[in-house]
Tab-separated table of C-alpha atoms and ligand atoms in Angstrom:
chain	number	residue	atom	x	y	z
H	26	UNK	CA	89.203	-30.426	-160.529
H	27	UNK	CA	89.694	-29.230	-163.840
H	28	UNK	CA	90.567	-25.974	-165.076
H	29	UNK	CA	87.107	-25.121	-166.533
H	30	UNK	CA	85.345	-26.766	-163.558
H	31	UNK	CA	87.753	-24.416	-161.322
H	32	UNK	CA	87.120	-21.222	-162.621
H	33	UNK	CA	83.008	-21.593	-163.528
H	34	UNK	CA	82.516	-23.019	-159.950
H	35	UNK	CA	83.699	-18.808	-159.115
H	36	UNK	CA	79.973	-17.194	-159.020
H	37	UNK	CA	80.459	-13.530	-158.480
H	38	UNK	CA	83.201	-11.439	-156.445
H	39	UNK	CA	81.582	-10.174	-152.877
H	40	UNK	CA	84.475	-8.028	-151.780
H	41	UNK	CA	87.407	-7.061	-154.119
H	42	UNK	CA	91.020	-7.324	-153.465
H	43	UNK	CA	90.534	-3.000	-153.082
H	44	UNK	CA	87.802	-3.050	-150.267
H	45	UNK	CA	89.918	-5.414	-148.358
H	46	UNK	CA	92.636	-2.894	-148.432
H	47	UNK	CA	91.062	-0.341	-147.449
H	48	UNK	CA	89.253	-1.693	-145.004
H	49	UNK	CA	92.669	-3.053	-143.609
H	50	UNK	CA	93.889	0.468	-142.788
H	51	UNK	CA	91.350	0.626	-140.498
H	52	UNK	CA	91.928	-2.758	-138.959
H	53	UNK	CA	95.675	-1.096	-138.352
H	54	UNK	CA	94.813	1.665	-137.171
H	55	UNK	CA	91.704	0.103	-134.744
H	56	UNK	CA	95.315	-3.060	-133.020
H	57	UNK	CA	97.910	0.541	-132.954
H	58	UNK	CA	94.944	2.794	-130.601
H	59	UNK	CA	94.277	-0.237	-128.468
H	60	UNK	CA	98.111	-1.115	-128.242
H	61	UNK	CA	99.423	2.409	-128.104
H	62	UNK	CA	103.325	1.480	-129.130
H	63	UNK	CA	102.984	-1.554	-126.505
H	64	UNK	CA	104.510	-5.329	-128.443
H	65	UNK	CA	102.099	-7.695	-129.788
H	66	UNK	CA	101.743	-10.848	-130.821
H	67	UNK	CA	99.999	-11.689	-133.976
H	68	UNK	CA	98.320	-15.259	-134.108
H	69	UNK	CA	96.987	-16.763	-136.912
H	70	UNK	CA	95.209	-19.703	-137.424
H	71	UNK	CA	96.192	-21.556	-140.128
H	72	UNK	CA	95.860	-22.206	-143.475
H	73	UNK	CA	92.588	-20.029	-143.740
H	74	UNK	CA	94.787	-17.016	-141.835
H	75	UNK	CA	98.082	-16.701	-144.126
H	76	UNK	CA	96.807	-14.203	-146.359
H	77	UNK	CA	95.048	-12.165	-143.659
H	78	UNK	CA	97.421	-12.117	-141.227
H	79	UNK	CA	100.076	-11.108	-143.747
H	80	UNK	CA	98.703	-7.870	-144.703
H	81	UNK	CA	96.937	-7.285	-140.872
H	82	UNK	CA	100.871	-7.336	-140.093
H	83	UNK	CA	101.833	-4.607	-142.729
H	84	UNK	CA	99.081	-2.365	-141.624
H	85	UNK	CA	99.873	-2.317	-137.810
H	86	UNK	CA	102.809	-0.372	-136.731
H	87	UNK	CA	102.830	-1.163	-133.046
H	88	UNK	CA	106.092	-3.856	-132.837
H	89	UNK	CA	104.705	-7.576	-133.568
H	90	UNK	CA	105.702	-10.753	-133.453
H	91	UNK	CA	104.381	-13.287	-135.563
H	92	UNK	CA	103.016	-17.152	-134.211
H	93	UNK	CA	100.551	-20.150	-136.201
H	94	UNK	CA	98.446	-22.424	-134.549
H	95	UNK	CA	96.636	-24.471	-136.442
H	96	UNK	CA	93.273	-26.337	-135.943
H	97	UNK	CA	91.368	-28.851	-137.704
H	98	UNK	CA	87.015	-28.418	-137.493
H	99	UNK	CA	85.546	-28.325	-141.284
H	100	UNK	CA	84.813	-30.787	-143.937
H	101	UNK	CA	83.362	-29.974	-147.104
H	102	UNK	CA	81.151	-26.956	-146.674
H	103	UNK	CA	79.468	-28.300	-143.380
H	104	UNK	CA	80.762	-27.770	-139.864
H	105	UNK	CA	81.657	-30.894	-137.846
H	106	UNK	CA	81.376	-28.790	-134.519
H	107	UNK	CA	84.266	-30.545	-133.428
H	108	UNK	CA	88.491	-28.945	-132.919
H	109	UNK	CA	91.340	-30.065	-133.027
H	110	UNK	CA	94.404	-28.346	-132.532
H	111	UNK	CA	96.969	-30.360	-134.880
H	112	UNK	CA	99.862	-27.514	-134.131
H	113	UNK	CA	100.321	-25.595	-131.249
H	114	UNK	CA	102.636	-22.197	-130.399
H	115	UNK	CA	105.633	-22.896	-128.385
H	116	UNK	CA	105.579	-19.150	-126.651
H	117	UNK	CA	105.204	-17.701	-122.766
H	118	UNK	CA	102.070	-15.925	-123.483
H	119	UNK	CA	102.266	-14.351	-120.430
H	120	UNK	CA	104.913	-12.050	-121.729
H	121	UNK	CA	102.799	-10.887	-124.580
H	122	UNK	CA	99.681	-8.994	-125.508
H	123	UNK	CA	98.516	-11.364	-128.045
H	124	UNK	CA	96.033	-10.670	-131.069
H	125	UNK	CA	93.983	-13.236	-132.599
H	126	UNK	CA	93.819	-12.978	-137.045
H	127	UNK	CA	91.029	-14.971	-137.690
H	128	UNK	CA	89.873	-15.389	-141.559
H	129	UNK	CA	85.723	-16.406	-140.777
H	130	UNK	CA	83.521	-16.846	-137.733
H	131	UNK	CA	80.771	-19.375	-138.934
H	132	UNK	CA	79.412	-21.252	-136.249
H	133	UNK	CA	82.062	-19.740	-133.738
H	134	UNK	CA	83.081	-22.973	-132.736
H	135	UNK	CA	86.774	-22.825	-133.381
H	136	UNK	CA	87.659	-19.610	-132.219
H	137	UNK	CA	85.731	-20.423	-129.169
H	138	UNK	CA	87.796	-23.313	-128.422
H	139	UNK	CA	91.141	-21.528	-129.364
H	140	UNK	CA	90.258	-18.205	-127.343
H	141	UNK	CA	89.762	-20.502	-124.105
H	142	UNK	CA	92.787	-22.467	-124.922
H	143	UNK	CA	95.070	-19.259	-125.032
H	144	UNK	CA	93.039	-17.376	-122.294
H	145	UNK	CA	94.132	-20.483	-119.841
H	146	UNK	CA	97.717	-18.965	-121.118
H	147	UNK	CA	97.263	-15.371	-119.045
H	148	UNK	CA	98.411	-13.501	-122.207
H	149	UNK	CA	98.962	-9.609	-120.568
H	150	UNK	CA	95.869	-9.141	-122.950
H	151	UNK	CA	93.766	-11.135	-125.711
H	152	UNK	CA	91.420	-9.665	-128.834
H	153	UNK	CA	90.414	-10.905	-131.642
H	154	UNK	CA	90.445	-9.720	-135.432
H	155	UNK	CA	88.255	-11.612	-138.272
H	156	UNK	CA	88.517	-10.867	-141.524
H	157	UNK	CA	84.769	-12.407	-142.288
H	158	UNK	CA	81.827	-13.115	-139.652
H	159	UNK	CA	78.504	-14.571	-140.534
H	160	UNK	CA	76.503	-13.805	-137.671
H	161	UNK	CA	73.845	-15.840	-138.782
H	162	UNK	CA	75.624	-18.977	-138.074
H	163	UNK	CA	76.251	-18.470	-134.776
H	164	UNK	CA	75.863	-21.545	-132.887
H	165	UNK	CA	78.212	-20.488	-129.725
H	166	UNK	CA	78.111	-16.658	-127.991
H	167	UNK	CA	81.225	-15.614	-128.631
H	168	UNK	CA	82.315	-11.920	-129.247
H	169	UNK	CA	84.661	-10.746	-131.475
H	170	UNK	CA	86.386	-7.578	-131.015
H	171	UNK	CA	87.029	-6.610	-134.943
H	172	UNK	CA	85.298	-7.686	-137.578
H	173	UNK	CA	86.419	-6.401	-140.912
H	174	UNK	CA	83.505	-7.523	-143.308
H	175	UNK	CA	79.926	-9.000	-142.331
H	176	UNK	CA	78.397	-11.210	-145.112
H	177	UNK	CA	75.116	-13.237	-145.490
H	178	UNK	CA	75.168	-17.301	-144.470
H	179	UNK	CA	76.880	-18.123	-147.801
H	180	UNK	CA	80.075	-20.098	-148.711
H	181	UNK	CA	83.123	-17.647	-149.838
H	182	UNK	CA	86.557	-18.601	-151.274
H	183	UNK	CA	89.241	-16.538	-151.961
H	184	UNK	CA	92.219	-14.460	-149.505
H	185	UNK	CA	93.528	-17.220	-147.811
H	186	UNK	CA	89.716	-19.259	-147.652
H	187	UNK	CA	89.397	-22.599	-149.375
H	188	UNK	CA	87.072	-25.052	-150.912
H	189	UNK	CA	88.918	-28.653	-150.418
H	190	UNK	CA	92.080	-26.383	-150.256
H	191	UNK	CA	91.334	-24.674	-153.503
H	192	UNK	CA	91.212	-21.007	-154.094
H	193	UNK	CA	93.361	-19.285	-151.444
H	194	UNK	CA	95.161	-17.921	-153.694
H	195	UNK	CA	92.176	-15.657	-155.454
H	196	UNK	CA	93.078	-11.842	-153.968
H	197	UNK	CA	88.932	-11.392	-153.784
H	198	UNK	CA	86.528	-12.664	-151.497
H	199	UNK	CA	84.073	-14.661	-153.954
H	200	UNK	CA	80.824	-16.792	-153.610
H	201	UNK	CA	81.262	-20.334	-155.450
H	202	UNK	CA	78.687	-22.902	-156.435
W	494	LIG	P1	83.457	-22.176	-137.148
W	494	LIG	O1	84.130	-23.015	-136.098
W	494	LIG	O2	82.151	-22.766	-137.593
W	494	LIG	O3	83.315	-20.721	-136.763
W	494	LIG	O4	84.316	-22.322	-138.450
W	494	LIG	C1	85.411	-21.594	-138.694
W	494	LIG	C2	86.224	-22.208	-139.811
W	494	LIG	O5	85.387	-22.807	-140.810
W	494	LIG	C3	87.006	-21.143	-140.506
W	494	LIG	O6	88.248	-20.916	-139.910
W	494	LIG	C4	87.075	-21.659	-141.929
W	494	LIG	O7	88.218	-22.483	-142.093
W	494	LIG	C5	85.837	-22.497	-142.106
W	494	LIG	N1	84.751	-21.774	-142.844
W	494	LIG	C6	83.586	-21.315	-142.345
W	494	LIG	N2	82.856	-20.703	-143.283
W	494	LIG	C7	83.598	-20.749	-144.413
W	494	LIG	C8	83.381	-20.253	-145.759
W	494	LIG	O8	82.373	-19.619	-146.112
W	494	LIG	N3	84.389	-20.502	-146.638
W	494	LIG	C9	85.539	-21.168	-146.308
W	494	LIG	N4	85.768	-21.637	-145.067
W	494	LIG	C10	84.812	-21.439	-144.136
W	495	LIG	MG1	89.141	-23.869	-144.024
């Protein structure tokens, strides 16, 4: 992709780099109340995750650990419905209240594969954060227990989300095309 391809493929900005943050304080606030000064473990599912999960970290003050998983189900802009976990956490998670950072619920697919998976672990507890959920493209129940921004069934890039890998990087939440 070219340079000029790369940036007019960015259509419009959907949440800026300041609603995230303030939205994250609450985010912080929402994982310290639940945990109460109890140890957590942060999980993040990578790539999508990095950004997220960074600043979730530096908004919490309850002690936290940090651990990646990563899992393979998207091609292109279309959902497979298939995951695969291509790198796994080498924890107990029986010792540790452990708190999913997700970056998007789409289908629900891979989070409902992953929560299973580390359920079967007997973590002391499990929740899950998203930074994005489009419940409108829900094709398993699953429920979520924080969900920072809601948005319409439309492809966004930007805060650690990618097109082919592209646009991570962008510190906006942006609609391409
Ligand atoms: P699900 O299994 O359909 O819920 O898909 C979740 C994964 O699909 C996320 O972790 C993302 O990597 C990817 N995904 C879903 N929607 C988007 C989007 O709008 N932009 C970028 N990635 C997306
Ligand atoms: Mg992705």
């Amino acid at each position: 992709m070219d340079k000029e391809e790369y940036i007019n493929s960015i259509k419009r900005v959907i949440i800026s780099s300041e609603e995230i943050q303030k939205k994250l304080i609450d985010a912080g606030k929402y994982i310290d109340n639940l945990y109460d000064g109890k140890p957590i473990l942060l999980v993040g599912i990578l790539n999508g995750c990095f950004v997220f999960l960074a600043d979730v970290a530096r908004n919490v003050s309850v002690p936290c650990e940090i651990a990646f998983m990563a899992a393979k189900s998207y091609f292109g802009t279309e959902s497979t419905g298939e995951v695969q976990i291509t790198m796994d956490i080498d924890r107990d998670l029986s010792k540790y209240h452990v708190v999913i950072a997700e970056d998007i619920i789409d289908t629900g697919r891979t989070l409902k594969v992953i929560h299973r998976i580390l359920k079967e672990r007997n973590p002391v507890s499990l929740h899950v954060v998203t930074l994005l959920d489009k419940p409108s493209r829900r094709e398993v129940n699953f429920t979520v227990d924080y969900t920072l921004f809601e948005i319409p069934d439309t492809f966004v890039v930007g805060y650690g989300l990618d097109y082919n890998d592209y646009y991570r990087n962008l510190p906006y939440i942006a609609e391409i095309g």
